[in-house]
PDB file of C-alpha atoms in Angstrom:
ATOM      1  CA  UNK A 816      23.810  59.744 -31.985  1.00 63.00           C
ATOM      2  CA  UNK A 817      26.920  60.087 -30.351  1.00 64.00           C
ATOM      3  CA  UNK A 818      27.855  58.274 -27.309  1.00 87.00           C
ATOM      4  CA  UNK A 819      28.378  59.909 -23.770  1.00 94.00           C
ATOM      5  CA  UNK A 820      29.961  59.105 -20.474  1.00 95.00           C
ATOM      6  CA  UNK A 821      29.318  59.691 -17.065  1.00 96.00           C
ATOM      7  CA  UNK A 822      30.294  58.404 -13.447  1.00 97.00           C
ATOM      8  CA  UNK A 823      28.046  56.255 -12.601  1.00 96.00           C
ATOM      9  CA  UNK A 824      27.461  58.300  -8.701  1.00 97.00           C
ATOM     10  CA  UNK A 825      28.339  61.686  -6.650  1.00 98.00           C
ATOM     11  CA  UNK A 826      28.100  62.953  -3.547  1.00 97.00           C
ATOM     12  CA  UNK A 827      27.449  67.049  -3.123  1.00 96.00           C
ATOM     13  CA  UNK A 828      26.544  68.898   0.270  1.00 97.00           C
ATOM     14  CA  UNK A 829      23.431  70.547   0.363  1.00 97.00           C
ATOM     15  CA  UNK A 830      23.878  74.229  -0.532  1.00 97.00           C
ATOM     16  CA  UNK A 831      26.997  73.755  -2.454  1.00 97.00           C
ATOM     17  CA  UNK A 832      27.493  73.231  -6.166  1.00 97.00           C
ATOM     18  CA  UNK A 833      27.280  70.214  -7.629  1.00 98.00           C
ATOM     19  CA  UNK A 834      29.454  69.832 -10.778  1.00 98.00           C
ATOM     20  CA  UNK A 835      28.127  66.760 -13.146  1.00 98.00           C
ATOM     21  CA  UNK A 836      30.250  65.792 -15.836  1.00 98.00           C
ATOM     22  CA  UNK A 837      30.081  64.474 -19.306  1.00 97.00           C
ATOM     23  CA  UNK A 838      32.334  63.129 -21.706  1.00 96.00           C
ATOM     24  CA  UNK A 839      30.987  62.887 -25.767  1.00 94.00           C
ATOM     25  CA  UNK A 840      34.359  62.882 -27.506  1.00 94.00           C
ATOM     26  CA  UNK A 841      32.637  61.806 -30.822  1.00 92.00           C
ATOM     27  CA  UNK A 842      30.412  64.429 -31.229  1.00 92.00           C
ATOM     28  CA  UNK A 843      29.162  65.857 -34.431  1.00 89.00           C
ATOM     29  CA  UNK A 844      29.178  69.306 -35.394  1.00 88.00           C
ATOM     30  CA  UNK A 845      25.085  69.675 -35.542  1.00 86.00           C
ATOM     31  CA  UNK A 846      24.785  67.793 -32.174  1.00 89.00           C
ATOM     32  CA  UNK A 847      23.000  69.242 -29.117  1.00 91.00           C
ATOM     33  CA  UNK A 848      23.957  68.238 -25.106  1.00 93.00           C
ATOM     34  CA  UNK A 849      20.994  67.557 -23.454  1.00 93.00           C
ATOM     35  CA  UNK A 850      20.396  67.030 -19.809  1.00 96.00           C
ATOM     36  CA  UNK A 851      17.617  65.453 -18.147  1.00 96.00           C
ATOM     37  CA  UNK A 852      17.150  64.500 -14.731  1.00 97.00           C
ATOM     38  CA  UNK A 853      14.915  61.703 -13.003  1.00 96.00           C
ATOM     39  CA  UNK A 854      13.585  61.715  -9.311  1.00 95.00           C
ATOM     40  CA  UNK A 855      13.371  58.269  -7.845  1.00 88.00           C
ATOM     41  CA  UNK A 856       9.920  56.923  -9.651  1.00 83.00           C
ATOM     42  CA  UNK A 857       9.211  59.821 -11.787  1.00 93.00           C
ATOM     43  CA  UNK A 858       9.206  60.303 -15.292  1.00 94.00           C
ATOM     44  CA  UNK A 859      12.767  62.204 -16.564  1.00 94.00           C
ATOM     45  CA  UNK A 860      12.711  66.038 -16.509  1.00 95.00           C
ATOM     46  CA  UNK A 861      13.651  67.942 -18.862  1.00 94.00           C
ATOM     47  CA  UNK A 862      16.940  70.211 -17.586  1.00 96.00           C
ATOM     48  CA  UNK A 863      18.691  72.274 -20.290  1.00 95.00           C
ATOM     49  CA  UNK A 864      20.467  71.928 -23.544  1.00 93.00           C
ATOM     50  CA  UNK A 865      22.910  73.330 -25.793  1.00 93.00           C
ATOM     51  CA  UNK A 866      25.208  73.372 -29.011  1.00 92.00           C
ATOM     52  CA  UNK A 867      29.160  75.299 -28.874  1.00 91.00           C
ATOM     53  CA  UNK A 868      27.911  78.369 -26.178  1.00 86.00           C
ATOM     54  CA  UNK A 869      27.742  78.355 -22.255  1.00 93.00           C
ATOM     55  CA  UNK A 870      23.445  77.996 -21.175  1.00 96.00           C
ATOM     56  CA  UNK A 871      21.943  79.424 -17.993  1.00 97.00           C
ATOM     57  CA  UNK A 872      18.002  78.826 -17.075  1.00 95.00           C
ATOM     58  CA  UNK A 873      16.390  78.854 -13.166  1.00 95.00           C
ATOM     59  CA  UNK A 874      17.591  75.307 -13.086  1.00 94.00           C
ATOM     60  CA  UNK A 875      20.841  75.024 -14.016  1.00 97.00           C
ATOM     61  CA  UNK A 876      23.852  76.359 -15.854  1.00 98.00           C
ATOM     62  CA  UNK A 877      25.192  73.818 -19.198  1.00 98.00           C
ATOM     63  CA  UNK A 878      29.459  74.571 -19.477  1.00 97.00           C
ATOM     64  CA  UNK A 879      29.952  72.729 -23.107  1.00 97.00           C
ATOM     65  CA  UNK A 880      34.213  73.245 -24.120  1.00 96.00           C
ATOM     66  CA  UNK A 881      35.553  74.755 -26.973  1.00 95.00           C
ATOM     67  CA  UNK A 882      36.026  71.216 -28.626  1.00 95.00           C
ATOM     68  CA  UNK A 883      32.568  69.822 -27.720  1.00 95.00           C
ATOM     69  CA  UNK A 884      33.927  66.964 -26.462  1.00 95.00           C
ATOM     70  CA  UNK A 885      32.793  67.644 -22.537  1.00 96.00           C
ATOM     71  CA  UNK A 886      30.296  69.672 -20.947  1.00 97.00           C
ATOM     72  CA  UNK A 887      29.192  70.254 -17.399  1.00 98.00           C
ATOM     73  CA  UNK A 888      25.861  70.586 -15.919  1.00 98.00           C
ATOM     74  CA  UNK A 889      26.095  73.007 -12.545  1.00 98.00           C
ATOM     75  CA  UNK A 890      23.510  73.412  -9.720  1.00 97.00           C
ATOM     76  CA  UNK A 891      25.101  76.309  -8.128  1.00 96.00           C
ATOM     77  CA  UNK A 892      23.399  74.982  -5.042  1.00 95.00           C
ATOM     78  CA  UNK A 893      22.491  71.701  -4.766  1.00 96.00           C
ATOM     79  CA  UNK A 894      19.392  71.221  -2.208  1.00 97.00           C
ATOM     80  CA  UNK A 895      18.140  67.677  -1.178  1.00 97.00           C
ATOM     81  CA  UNK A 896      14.969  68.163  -3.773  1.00 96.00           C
ATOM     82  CA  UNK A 897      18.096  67.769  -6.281  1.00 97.00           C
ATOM     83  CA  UNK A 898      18.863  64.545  -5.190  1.00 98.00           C
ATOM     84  CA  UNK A 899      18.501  62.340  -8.787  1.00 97.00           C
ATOM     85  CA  UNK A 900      19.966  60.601 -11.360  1.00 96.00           C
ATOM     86  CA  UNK A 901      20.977  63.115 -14.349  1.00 97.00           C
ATOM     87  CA  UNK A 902      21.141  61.910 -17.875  1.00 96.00           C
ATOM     88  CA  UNK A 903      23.480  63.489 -20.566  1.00 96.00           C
ATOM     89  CA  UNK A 904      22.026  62.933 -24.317  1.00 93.00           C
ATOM     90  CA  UNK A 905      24.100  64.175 -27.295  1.00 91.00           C
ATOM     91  CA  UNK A 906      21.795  64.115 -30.440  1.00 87.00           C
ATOM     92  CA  UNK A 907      20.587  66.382 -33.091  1.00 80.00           C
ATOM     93  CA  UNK A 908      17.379  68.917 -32.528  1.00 69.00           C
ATOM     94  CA  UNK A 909      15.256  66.945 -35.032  1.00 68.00           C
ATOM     95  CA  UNK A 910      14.791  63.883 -36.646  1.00 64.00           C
ATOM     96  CA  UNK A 911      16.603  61.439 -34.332  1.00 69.00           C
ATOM     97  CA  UNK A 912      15.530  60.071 -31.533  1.00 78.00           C
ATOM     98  CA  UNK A 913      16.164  60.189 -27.952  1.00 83.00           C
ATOM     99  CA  UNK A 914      17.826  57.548 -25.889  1.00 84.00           C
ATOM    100  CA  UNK A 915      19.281  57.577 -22.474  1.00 88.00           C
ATOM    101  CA  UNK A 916      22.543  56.166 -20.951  1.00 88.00           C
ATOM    102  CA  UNK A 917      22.727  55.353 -17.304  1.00 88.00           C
ATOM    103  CA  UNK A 918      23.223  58.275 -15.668  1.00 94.00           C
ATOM    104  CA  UNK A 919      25.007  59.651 -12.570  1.00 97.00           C
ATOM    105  CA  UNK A 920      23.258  59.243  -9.875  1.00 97.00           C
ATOM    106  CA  UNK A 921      23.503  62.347  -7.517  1.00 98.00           C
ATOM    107  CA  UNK A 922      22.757  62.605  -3.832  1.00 98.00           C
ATOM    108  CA  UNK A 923      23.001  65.755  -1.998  1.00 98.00           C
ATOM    109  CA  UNK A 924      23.637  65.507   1.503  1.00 97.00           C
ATOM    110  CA  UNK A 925      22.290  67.871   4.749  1.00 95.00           C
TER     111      UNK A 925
ATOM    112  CA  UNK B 952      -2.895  72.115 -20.264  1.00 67.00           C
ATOM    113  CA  UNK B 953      -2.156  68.012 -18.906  1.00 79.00           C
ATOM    114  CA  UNK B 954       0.786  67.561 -20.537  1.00 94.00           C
ATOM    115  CA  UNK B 955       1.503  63.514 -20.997  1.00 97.00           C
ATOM    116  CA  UNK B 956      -1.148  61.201 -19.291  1.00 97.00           C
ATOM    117  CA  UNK B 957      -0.461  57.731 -18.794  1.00 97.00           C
ATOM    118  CA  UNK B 958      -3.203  55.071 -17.819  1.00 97.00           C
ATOM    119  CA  UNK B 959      -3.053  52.597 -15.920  1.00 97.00           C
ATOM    120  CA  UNK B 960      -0.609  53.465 -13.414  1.00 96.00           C
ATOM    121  CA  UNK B 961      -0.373  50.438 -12.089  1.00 96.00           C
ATOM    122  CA  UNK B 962      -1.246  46.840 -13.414  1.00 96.00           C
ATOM    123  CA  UNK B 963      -0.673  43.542 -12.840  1.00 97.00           C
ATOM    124  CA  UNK B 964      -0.881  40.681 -15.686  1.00 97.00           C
ATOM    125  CA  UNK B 965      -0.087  37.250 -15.837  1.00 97.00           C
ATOM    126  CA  UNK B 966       1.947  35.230 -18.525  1.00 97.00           C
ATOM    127  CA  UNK B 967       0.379  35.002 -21.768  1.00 96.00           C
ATOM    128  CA  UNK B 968      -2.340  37.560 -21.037  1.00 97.00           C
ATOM    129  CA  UNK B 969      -2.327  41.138 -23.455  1.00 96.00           C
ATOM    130  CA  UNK B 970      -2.699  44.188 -22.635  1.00 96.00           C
ATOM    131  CA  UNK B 971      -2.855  47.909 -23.776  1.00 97.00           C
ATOM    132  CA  UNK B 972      -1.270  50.896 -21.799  1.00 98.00           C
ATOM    133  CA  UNK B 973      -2.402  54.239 -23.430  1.00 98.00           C
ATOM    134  CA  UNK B 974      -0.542  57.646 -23.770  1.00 98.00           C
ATOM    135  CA  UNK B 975      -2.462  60.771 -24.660  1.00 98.00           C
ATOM    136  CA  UNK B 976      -0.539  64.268 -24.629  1.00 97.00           C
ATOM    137  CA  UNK B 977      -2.603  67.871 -25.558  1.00 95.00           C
ATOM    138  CA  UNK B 978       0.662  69.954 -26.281  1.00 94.00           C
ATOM    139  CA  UNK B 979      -0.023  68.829 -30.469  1.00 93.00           C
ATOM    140  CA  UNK B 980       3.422  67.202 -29.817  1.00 93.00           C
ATOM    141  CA  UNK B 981       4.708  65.413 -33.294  1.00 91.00           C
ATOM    142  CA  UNK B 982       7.032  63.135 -31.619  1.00 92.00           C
ATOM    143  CA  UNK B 983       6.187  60.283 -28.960  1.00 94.00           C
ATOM    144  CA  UNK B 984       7.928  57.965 -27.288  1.00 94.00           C
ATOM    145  CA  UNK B 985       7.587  54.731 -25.453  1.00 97.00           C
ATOM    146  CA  UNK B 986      10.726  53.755 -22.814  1.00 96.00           C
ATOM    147  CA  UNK B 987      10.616  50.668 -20.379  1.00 97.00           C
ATOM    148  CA  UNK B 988      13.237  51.054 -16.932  1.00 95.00           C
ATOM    149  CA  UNK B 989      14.030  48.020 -15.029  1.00 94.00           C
ATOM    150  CA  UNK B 990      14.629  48.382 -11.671  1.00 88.00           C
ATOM    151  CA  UNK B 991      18.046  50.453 -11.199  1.00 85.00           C
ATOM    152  CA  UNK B 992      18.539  50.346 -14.729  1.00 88.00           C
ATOM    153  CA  UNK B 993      18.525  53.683 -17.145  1.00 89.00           C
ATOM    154  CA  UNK B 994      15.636  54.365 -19.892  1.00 93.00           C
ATOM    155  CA  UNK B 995      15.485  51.811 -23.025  1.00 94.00           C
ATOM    156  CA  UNK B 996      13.515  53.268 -26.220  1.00 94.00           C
ATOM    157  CA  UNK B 997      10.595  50.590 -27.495  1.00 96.00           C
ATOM    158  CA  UNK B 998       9.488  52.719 -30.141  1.00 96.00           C
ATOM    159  CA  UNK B 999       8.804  55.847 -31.227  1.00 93.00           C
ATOM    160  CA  UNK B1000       7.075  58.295 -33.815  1.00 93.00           C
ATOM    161  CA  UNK B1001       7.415  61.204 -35.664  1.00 90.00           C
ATOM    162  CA  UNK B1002       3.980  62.217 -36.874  1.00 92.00           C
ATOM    163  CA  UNK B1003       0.357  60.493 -37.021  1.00 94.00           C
ATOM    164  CA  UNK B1004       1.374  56.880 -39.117  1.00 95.00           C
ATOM    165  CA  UNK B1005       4.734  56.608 -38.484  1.00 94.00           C
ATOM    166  CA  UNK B1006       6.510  54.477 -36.139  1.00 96.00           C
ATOM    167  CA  UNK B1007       9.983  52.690 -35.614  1.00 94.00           C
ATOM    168  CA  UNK B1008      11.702  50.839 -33.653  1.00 94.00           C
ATOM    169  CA  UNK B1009      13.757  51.442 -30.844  1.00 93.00           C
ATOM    170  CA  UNK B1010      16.209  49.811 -28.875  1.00 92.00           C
ATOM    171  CA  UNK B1011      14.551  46.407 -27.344  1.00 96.00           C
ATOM    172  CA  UNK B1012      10.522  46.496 -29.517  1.00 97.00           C
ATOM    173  CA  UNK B1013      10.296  43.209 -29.316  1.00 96.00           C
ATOM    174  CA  UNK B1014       7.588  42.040 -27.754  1.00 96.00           C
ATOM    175  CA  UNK B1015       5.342  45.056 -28.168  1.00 97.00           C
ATOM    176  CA  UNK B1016       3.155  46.729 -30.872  1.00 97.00           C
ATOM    177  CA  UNK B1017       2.494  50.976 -31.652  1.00 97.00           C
ATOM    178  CA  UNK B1018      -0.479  52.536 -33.464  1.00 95.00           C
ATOM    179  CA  UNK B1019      -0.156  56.234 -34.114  1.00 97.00           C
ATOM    180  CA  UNK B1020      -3.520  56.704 -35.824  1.00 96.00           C
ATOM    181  CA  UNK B1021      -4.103  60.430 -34.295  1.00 96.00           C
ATOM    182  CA  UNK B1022      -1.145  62.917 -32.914  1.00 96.00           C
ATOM    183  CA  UNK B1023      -2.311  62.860 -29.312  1.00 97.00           C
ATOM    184  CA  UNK B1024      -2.717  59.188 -28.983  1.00 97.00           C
ATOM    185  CA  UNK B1025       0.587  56.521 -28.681  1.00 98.00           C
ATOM    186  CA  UNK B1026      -0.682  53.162 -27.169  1.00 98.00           C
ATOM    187  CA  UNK B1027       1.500  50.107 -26.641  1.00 98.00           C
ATOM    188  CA  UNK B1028       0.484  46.839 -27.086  1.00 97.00           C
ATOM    189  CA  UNK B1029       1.319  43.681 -24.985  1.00 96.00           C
ATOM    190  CA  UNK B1030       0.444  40.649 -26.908  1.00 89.00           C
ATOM    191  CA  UNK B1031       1.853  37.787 -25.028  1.00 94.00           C
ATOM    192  CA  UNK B1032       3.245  39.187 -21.811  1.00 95.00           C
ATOM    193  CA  UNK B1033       6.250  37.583 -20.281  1.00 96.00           C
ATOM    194  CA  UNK B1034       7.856  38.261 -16.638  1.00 96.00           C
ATOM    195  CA  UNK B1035      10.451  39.581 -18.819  1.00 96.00           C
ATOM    196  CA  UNK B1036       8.470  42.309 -19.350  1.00 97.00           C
ATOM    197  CA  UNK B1037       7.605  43.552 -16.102  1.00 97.00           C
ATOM    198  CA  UNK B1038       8.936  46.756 -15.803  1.00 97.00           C
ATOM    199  CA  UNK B1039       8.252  50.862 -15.591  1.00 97.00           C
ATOM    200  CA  UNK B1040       6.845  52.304 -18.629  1.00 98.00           C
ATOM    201  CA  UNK B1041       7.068  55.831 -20.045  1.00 98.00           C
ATOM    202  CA  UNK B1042       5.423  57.123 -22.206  1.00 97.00           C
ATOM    203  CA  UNK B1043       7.212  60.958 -24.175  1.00 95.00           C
ATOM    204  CA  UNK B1044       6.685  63.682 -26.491  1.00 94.00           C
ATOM    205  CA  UNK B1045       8.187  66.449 -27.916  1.00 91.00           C
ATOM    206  CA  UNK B1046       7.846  68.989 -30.519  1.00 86.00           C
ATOM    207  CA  UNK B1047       9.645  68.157 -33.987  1.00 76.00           C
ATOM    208  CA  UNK B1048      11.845  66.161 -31.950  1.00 64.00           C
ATOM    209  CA  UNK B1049      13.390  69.730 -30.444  1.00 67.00           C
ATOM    210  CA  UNK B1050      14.485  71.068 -27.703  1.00 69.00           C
ATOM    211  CA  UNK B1051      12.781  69.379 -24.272  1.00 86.00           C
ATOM    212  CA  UNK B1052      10.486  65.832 -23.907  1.00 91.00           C
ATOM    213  CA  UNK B1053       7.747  66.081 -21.513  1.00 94.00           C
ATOM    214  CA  UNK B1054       7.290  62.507 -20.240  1.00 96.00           C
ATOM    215  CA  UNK B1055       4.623  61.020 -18.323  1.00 96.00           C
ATOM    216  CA  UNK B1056       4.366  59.726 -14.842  1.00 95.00           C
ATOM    217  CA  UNK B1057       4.444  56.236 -15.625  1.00 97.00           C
ATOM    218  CA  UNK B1058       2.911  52.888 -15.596  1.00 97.00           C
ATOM    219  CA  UNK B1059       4.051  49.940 -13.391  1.00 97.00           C
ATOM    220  CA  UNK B1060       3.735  47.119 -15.201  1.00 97.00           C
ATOM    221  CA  UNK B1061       4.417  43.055 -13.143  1.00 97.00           C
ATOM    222  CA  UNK B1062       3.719  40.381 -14.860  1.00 97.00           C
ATOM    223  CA  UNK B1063       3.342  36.903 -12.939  1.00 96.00           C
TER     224      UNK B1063
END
């Protein structure tokens, strides 16, 4: 699975949009982005994914570029309840398995 | 529907002693997943499986022992337990491997 990167912390003011980023330069060409999230003590959430296009769900939008070797995960606006440490995976649908980096660790502030 | 239930949720052991901590999910998930977290420290894979008898290792197994002998169930075994190993466990799973893990609450695990 291909290796990501991510600043390690952020700051974002509540009601704004918080931009996380991710850097996978050595992505393949049938590997997914995945983001998860985890709230202090809880098991990760599950966030969003995607392959080449641009994904939108009630949680957040996924911004992947043209060479796959970035994404961005938006909030479009960030609450306090957002406050967490997000996870970017890169790996394939099926048949691999899925490990986690460290994270940025977000905090939204009132 | 549950989803992923760990038990216990807390435990404390001391050296040498063994232990198991279960994981039972009801979504007829193929894929499971054990991960430990140290304390401000990101997810490490112990093992994992892809169907009913088949397990591998992850990223830091030793010390630990998987069954898989029905697709719901994905204990972990303690044999020897070490401070070492004192840590948050989770406990995953996830259709074929696609698309979104559904992960458990978690056990906290001290060993003394």
């Amino acid at each position: 699975d291909a290796k990501t990167t991510q600043p390690p912390s952020m700051d974002c003011a509540e009601g704004r949009a918080a931009n996380l980023p991710c850097n996978h330069s050595t992505i393949s060409g049938n590997e997914y982005v995945y983001w998860y999230r985890q709230i202090h003590s809880q098991g990760p959430q599950y966030i969003i994914h995607g392959l080449k296009n641009n994904e939108t769900n009630e949680m957040a939008s996924l911004i992947i570029t043209e060479d796959r070797k970035s994404s961005t995960l938006i909030l479009p606006h960030a609450t306090l309840r957002d406050t967490a440490v997000y996870y970017c995976i890169v790996k394939e649908t099926s048949g691999s398995r899925l490990t986690f980096g460290e994270g940025t660790q977000l905090t939204v502030n009132p | 529907n549950a989803g992923v239930t760990q038990t216990p949720k807390f435990r404390i052991l001391k050296i040498g002693q063994s232990m198991t901590l279960q994981c039972a999910q009801d979504m007829n998930h193929n894929y499971m997943y054990w991960y430990r977290q140290d304390p401000g420290m990101g997810l490490k894979l112990i093992y994992y499986s892809v169907g009913a008898g088949i397990t591998d290792k992850g990223e830091v197994p030793n010390g630990y022992n998987v069954s898989r002998s029905t697709t719901e169930d994905f204990p972990l075994r303690l044999e020897l337990a070490a401070p070492s190993q004192t840590s948050v466990y989770f406990c995953a799973s996830s259709y074929w491997g696609q698309e979104k893990a559904f992960f458990g609450q978690g056990t906290r695990l001290t060993v003394v």
